[in-house]
Short mmCIF file of N, CA and C in Angstrom, two decimals:
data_model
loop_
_atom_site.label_atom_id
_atom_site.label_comp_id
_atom_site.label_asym_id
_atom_site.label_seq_id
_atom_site.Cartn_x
_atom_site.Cartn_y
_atom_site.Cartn_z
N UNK H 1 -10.97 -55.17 11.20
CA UNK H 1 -10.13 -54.87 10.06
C UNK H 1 -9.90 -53.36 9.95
N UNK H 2 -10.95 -52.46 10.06
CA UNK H 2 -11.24 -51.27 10.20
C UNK H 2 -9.80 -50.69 11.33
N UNK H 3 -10.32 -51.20 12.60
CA UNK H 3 -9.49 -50.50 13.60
C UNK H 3 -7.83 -51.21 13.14
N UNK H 4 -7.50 -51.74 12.61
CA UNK H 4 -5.89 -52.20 12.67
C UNK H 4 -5.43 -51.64 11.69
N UNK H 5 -6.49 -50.58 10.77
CA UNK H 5 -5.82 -49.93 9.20
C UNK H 5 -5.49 -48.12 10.06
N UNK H 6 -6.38 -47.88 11.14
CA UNK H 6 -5.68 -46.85 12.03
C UNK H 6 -5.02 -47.27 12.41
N UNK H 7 -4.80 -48.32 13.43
CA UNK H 7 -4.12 -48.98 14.19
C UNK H 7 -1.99 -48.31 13.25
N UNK H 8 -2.26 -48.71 12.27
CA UNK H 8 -1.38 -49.14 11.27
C UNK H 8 -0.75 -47.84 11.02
N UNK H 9 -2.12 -46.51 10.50
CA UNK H 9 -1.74 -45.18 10.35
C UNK H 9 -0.83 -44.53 11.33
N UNK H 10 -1.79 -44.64 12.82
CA UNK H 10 -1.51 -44.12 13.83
C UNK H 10 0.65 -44.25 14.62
N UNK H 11 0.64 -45.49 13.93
CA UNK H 11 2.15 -46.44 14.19
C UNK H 11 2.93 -45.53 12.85
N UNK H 12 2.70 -45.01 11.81
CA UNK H 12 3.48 -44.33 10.84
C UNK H 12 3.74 -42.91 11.18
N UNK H 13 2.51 -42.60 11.40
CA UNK H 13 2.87 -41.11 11.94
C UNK H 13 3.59 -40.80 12.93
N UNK H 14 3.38 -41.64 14.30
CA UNK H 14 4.19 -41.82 15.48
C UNK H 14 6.02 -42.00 14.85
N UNK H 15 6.33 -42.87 13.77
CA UNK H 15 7.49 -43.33 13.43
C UNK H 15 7.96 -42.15 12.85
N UNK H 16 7.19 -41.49 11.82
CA UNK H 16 7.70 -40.21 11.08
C UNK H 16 8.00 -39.29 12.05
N UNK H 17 7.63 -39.02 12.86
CA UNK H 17 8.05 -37.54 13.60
C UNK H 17 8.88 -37.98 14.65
N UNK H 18 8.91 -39.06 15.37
CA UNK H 18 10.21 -39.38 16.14
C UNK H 18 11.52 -39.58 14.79
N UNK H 19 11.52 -39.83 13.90
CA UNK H 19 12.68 -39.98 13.56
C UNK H 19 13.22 -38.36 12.76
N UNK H 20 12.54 -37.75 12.78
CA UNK H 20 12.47 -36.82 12.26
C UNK H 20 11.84 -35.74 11.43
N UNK H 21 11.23 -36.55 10.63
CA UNK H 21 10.07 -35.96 10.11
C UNK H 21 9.11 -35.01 10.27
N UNK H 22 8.23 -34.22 9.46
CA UNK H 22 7.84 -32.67 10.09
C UNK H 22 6.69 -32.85 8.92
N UNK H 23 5.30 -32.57 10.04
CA UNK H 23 4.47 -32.07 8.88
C UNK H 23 3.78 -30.53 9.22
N UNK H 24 3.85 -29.67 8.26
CA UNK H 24 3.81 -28.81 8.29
C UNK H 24 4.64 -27.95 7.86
N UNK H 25 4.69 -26.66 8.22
CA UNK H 25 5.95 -25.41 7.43
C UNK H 25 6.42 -25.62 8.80
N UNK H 26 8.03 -25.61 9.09
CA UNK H 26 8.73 -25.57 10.16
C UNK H 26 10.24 -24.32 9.50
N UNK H 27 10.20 -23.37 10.67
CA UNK H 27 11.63 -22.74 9.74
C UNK H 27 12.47 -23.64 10.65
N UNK H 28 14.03 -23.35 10.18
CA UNK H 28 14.83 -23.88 10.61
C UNK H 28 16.10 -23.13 10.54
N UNK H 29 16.54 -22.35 12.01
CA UNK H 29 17.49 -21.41 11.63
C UNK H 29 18.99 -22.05 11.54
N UNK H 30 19.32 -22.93 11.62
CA UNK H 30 20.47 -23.65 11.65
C UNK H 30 20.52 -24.15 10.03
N UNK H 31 19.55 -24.26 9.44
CA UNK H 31 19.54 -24.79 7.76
C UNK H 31 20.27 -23.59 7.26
N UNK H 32 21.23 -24.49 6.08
CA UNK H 32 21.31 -23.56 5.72
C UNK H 32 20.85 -23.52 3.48
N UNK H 33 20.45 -22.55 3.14
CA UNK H 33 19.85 -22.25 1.84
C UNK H 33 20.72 -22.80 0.91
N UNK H 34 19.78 -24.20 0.09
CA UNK H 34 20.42 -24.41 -1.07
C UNK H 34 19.83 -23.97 -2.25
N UNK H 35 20.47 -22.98 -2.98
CA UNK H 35 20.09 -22.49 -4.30
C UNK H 35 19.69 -23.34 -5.12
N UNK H 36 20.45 -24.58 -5.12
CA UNK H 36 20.00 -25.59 -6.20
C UNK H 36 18.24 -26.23 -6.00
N UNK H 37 17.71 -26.26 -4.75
CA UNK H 37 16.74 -26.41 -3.95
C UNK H 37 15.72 -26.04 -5.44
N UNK H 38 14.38 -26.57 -5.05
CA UNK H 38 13.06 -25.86 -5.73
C UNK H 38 12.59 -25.37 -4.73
N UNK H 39 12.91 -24.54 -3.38
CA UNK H 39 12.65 -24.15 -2.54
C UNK H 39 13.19 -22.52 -2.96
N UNK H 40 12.40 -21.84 -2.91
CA UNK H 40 12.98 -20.13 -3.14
C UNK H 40 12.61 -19.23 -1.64
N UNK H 41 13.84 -18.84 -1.50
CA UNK H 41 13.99 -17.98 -0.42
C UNK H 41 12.42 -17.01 -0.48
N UNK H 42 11.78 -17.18 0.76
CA UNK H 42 10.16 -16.28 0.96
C UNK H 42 10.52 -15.00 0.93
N UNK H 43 11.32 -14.26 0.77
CA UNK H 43 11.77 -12.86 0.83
C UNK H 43 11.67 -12.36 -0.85
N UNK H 44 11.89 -13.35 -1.73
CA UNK H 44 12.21 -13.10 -2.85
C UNK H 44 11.31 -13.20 -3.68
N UNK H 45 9.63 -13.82 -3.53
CA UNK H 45 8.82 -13.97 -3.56
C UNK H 45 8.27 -12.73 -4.15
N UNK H 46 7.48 -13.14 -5.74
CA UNK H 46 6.87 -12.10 -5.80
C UNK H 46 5.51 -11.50 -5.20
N UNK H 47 4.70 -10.12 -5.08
CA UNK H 47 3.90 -10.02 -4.60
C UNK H 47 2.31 -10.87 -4.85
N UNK H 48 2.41 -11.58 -5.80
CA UNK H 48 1.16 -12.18 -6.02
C UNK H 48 1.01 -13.39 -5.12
N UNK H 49 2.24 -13.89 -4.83
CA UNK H 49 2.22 -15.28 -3.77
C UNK H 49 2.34 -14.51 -2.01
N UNK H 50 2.12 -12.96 -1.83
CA UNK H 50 2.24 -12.10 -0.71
C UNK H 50 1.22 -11.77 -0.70
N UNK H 51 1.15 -11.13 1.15
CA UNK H 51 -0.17 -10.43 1.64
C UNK H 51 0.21 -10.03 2.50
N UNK H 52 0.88 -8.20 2.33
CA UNK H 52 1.52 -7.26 2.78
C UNK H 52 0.44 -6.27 3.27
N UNK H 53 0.59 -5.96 4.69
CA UNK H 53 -0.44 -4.88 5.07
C UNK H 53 -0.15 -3.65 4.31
N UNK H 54 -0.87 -2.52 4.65
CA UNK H 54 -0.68 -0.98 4.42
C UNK H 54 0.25 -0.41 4.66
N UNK H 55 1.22 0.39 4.20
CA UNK H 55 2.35 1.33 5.25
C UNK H 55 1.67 1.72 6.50
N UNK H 56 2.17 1.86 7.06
CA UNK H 56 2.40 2.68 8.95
C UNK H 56 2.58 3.75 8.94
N UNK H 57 1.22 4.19 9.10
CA UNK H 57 1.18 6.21 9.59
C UNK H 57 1.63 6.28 10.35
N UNK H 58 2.70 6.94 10.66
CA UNK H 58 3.80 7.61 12.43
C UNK H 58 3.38 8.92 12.31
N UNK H 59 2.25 9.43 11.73
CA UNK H 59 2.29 10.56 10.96
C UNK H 59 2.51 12.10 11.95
N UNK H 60 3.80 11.93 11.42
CA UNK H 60 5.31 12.58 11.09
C UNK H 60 6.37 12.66 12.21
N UNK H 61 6.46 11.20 12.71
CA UNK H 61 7.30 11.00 14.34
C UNK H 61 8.47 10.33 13.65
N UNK H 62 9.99 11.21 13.30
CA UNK H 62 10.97 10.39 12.77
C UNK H 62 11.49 9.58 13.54
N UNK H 63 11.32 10.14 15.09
CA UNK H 63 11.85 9.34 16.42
C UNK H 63 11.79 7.81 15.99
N UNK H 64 9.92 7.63 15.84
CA UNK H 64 9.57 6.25 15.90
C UNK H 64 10.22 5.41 14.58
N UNK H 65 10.24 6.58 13.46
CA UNK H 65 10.38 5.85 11.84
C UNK H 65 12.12 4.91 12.33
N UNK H 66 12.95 5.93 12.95
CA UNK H 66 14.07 5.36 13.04
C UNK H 66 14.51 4.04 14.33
N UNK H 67 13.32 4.08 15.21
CA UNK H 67 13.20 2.67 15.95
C UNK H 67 12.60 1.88 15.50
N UNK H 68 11.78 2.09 14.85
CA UNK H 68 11.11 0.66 14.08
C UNK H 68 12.41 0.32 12.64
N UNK H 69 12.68 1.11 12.09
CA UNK H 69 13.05 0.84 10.77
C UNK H 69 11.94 1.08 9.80
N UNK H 70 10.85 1.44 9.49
CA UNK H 70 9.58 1.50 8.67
C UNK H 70 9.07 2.21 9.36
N UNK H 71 7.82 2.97 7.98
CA UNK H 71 6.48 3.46 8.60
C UNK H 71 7.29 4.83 7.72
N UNK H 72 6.00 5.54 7.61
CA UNK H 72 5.34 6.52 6.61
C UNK H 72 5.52 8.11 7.73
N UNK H 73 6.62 8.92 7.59
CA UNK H 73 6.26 9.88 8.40
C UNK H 73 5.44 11.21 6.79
N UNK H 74 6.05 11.11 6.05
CA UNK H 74 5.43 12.30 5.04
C UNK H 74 4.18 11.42 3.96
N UNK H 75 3.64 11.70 3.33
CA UNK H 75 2.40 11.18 2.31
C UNK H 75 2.80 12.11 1.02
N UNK H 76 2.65 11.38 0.08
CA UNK H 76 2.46 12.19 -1.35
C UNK H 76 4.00 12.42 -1.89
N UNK H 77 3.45 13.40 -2.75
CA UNK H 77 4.65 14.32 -3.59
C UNK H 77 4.52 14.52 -4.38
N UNK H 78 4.95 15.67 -5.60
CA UNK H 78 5.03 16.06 -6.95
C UNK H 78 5.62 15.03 -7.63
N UNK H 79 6.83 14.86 -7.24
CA UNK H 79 8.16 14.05 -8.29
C UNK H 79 8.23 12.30 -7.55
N UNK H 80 8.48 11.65 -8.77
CA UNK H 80 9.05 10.27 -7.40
C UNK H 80 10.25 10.56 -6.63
N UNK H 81 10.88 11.31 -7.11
CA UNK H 81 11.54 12.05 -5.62
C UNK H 81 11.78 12.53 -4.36
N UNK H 82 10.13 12.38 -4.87
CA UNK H 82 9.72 12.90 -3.68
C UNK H 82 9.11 12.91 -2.41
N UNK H 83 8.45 11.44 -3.41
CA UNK H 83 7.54 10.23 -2.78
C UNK H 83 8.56 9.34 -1.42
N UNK H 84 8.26 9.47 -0.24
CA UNK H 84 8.96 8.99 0.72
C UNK H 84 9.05 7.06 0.40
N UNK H 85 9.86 6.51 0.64
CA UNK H 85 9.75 4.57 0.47
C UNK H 85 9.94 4.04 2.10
N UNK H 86 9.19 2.95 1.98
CA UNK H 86 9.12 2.36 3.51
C UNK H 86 8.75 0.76 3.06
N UNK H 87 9.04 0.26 4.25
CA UNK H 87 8.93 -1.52 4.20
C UNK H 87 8.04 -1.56 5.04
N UNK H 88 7.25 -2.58 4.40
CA UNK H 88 5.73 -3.04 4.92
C UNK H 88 6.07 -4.75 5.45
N UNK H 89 5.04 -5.26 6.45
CA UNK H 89 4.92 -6.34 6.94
C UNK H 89 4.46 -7.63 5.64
N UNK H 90 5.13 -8.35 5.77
CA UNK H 90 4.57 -9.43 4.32
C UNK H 90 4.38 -10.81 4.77
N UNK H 91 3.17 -11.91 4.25
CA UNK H 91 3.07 -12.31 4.92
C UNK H 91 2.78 -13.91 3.66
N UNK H 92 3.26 -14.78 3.89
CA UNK H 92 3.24 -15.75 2.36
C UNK H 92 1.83 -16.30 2.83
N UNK H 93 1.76 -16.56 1.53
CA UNK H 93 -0.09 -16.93 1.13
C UNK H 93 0.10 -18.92 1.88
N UNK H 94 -0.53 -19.19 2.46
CA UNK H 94 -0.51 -20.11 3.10
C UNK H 94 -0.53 -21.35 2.63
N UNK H 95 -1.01 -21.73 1.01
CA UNK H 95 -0.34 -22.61 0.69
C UNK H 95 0.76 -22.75 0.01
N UNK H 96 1.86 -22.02 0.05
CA UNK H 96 3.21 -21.53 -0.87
C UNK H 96 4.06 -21.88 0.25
N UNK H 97 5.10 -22.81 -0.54
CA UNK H 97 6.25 -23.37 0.18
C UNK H 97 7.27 -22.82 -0.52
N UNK H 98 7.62 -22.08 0.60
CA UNK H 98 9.09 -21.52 0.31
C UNK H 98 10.12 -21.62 2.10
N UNK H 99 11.39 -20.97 1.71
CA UNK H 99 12.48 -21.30 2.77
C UNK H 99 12.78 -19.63 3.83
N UNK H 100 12.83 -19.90 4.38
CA UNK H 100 12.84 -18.80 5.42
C UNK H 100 11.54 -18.56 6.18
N UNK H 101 11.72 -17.49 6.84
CA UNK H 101 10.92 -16.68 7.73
C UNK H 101 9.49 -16.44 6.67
N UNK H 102 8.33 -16.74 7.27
CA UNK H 102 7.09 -16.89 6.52
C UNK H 102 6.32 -15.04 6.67
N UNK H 103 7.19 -14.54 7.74
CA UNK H 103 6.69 -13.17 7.65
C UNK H 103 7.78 -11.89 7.64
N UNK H 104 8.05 -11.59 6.99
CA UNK H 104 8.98 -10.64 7.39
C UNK H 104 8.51 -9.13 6.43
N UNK H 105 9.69 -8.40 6.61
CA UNK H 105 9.62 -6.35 6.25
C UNK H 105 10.06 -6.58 4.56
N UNK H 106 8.93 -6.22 3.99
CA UNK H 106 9.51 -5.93 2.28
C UNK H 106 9.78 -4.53 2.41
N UNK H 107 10.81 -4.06 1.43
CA UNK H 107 10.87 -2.78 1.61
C UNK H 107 10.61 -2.10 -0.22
N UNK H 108 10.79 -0.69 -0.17
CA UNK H 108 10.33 -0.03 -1.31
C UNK H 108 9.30 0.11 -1.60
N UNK H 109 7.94 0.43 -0.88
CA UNK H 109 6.43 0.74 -1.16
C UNK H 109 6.48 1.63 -0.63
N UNK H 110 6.03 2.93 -2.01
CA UNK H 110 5.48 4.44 -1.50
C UNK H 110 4.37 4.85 -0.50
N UNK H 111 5.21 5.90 0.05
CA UNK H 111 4.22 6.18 0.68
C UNK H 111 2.70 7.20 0.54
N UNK H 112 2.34 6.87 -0.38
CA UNK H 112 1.02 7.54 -0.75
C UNK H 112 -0.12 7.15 -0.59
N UNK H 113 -1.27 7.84 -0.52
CA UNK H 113 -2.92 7.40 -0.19
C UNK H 113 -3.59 7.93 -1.51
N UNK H 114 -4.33 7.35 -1.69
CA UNK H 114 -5.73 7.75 -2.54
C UNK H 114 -6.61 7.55 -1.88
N UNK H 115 -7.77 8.97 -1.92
CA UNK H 115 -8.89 8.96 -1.53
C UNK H 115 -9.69 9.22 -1.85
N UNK H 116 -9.85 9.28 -4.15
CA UNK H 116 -10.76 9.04 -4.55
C UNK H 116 -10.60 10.91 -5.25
N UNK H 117 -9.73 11.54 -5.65
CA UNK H 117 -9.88 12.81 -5.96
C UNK H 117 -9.19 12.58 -7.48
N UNK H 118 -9.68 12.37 -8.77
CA UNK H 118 -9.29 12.24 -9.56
C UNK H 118 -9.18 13.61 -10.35
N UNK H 119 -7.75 14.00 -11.25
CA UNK H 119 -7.44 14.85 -11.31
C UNK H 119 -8.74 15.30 -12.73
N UNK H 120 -9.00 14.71 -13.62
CA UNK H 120 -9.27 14.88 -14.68
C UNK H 120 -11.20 14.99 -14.12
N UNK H 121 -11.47 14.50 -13.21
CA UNK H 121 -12.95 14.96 -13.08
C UNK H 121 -13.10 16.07 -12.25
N UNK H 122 -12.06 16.47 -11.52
CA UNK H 122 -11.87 17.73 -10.76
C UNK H 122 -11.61 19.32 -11.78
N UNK H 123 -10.81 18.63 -12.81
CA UNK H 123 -10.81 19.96 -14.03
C UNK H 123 -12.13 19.78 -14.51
N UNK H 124 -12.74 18.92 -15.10
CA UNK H 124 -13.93 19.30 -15.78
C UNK H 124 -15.14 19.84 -14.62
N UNK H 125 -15.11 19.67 -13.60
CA UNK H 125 -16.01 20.21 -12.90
C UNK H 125 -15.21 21.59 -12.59
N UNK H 126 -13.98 22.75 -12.33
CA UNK H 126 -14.25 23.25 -12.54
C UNK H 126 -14.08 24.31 -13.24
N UNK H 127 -14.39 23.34 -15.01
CA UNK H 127 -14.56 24.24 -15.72
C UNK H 127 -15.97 24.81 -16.23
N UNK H 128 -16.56 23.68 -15.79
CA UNK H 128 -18.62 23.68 -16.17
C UNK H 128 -18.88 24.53 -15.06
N UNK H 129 -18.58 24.07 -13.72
CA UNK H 129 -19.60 24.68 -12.38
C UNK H 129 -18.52 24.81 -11.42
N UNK H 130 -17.01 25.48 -11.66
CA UNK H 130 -16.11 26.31 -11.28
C UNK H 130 -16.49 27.91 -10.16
N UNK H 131 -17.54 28.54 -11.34
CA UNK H 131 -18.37 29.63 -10.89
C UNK H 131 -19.14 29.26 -9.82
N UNK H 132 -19.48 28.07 -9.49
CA UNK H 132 -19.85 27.76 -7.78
C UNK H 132 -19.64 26.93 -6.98
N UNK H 133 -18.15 26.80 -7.40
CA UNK H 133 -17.17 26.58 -6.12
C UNK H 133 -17.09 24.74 -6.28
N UNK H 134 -17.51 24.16 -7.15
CA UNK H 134 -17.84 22.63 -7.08
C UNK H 134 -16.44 22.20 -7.07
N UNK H 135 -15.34 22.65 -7.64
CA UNK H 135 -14.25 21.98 -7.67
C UNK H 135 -13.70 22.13 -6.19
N UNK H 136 -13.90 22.81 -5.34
CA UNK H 136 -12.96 23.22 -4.18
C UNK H 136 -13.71 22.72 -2.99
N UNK H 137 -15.47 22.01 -3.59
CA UNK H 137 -16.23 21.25 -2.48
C UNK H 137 -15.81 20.05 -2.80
N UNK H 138 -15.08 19.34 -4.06
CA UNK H 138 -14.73 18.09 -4.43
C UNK H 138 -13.59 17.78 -3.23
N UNK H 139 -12.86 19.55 -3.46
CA UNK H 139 -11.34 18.45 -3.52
C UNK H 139 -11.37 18.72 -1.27
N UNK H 140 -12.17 19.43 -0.81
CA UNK H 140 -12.07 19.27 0.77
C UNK H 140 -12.48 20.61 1.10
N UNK H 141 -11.92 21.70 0.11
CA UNK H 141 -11.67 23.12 0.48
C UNK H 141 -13.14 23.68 0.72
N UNK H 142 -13.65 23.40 1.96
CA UNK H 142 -15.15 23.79 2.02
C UNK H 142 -15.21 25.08 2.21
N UNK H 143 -14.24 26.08 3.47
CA UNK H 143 -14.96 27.24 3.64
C UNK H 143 -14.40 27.96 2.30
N UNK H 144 -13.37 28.17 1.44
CA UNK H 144 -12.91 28.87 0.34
C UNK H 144 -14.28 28.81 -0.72
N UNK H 145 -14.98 27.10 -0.85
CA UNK H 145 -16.05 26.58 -1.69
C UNK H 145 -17.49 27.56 -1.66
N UNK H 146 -17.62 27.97 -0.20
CA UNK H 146 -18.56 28.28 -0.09
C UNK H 146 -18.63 29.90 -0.43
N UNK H 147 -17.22 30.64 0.01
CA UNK H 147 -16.91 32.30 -0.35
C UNK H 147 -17.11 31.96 -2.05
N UNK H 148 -16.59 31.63 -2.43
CA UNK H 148 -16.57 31.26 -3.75
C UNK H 148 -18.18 30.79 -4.83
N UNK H 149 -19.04 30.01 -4.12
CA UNK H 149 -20.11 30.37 -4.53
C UNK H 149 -21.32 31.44 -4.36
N UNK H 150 -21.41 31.88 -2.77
CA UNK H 150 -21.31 33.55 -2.59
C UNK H 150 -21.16 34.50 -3.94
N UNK H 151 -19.78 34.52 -4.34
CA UNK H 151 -19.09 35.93 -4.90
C UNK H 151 -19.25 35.15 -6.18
N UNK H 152 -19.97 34.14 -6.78
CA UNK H 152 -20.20 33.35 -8.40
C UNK H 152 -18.96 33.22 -8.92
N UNK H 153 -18.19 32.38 -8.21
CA UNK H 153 -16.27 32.81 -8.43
C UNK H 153 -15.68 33.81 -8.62
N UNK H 154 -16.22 34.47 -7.73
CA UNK H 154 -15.52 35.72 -7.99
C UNK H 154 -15.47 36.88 -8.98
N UNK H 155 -16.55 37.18 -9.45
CA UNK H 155 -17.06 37.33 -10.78
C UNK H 155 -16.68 36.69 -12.03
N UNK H 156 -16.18 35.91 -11.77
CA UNK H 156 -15.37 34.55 -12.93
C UNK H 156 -13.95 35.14 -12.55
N UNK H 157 -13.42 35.84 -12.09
CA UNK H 157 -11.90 35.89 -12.09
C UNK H 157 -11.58 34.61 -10.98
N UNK H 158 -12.18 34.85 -10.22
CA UNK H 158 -11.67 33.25 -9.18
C UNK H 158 -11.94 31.88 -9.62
N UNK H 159 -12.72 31.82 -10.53
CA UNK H 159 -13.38 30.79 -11.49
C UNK H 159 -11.87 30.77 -12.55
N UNK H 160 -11.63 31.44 -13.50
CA UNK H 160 -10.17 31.70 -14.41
C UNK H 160 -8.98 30.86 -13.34
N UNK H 161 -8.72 31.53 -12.49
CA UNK H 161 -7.44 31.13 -11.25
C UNK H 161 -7.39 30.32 -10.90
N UNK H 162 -8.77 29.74 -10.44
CA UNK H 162 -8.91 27.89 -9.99
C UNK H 162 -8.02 27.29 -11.42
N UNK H 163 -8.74 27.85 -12.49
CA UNK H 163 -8.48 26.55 -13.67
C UNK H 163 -7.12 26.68 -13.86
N UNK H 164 -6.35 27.50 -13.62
CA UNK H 164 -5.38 27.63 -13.67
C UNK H 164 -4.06 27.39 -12.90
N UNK H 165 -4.82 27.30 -11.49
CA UNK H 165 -3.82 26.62 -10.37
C UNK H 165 -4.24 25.26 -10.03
N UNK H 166 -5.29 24.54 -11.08
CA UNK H 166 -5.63 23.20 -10.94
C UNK H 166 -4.74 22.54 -11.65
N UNK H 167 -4.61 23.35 -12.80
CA UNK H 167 -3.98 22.77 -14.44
C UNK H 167 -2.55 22.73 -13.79
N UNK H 168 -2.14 23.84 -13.50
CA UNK H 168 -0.01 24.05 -12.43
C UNK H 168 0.10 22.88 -11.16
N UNK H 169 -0.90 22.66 -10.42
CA UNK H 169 -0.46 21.57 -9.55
C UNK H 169 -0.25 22.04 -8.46
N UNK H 170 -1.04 23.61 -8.08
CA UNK H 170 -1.13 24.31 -6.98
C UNK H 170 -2.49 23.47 -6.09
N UNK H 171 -3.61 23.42 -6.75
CA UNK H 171 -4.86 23.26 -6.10
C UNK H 171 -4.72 21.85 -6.32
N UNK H 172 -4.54 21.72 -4.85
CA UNK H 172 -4.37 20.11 -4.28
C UNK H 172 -5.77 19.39 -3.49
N UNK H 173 -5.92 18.23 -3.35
CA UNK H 173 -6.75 17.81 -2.19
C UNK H 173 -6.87 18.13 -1.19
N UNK H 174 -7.36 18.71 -0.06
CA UNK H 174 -7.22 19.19 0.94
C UNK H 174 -6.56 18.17 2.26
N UNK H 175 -6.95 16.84 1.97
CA UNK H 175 -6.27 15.76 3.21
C UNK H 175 -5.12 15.38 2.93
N UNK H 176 -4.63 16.04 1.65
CA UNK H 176 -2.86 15.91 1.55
C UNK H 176 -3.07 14.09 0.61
N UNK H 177 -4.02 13.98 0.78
CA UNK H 177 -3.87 12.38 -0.66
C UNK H 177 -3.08 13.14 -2.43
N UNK H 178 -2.71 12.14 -2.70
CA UNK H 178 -2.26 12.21 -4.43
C UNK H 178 -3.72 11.76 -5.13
N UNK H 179 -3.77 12.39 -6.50
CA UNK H 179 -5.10 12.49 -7.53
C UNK H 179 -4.46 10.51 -7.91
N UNK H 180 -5.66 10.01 -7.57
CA UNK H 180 -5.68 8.60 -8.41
C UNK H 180 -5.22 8.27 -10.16
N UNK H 181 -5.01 7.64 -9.94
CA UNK H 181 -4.04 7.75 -11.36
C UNK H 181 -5.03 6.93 -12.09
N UNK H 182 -5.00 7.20 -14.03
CA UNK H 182 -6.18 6.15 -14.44
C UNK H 182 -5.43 5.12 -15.31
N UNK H 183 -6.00 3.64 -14.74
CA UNK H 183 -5.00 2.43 -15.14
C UNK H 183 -6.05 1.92 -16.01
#
């Protein structure tokens, strides 16, 4: 009884996929997109149903940026102006049924890094322990950090100047990252 209820399965499945039938995600480039569908184009997909790698360091080959189409030749910026945009690889979360290509290029993700240099603990350090150089060992600037605790900031005048080209947006991270933002 057992073997004729496979028996039985085995004869449906065989029937479904010869006649047409598909199990699994199959694209199909000859289909063409019905809006009316509960099927939503995978491109259009917001990021929570996505799993988009990192931008692409080319770091700073426009050659390559303009054969690929993507990838990150500059990092950072003052202004969003300024902030370079690039399309990243995206990839739909594996149980989400949608229509099209299951991986393709999203575009409009900045190109910036954080690496943990927050602007607001970098001023208070150095406004406490400025006079020995702690803000400029935070942010990378080791050999300046070290003249600087040497000379006790400078008799505080280099201690004054830090706080002051920290506060203007002169005294940056040293690996070229943007200050983490607080959410």
């Amino acid at each position: 009884m057992m073997s004729s209820g496979i028996f039985v399965l085995l004869i449906f499945v065989w029937f479904s996929i010869s006649i047409g039938g598909t199990s699994g995600n199959v694209t199909c480039d000859e289909c063409e997109y019905n809006p009316l569908s509960p099927l939503v184009m995978c491109k259009n997909l917001p990021l929570d149903f996505l799993n988009c790698s990192e931008p692409l360091d080319l770091g700073g080959n426009e050659t390559k940026r303009k054969e690929l189409g993507y990838g990150c030749t500059k990092y950072g910026g003052e202004r969003y102006e300024d902030v370079q945009k690039t399309g990243v690889v995206c990839d739909v979360l594996p149980d989400i049924e949608c229509f099209g290509n299951k991986t393709f290029i999203r575009e409009g993700f900045p190109c910036i890094k954080y690496n943990g240099h927050y602007f607001v603990t970098t001023l208070i350090y150095s406004v406490l322990l400025g006079f020995l150089g702690m803000d400029r060992f935070c942010l990378g600037h080791t050999g300046t950090a070290v003249g600087k605790l040497l000379t006790l900031g400078g008799v505080g005048i280099w201690w004054i100047v830090d706080i002051i080209l920290l506060v203007n947006g002169i005294l940056l991270p040293e690996d070229g990252s943007n200050w983490v933002p607080y959410y």
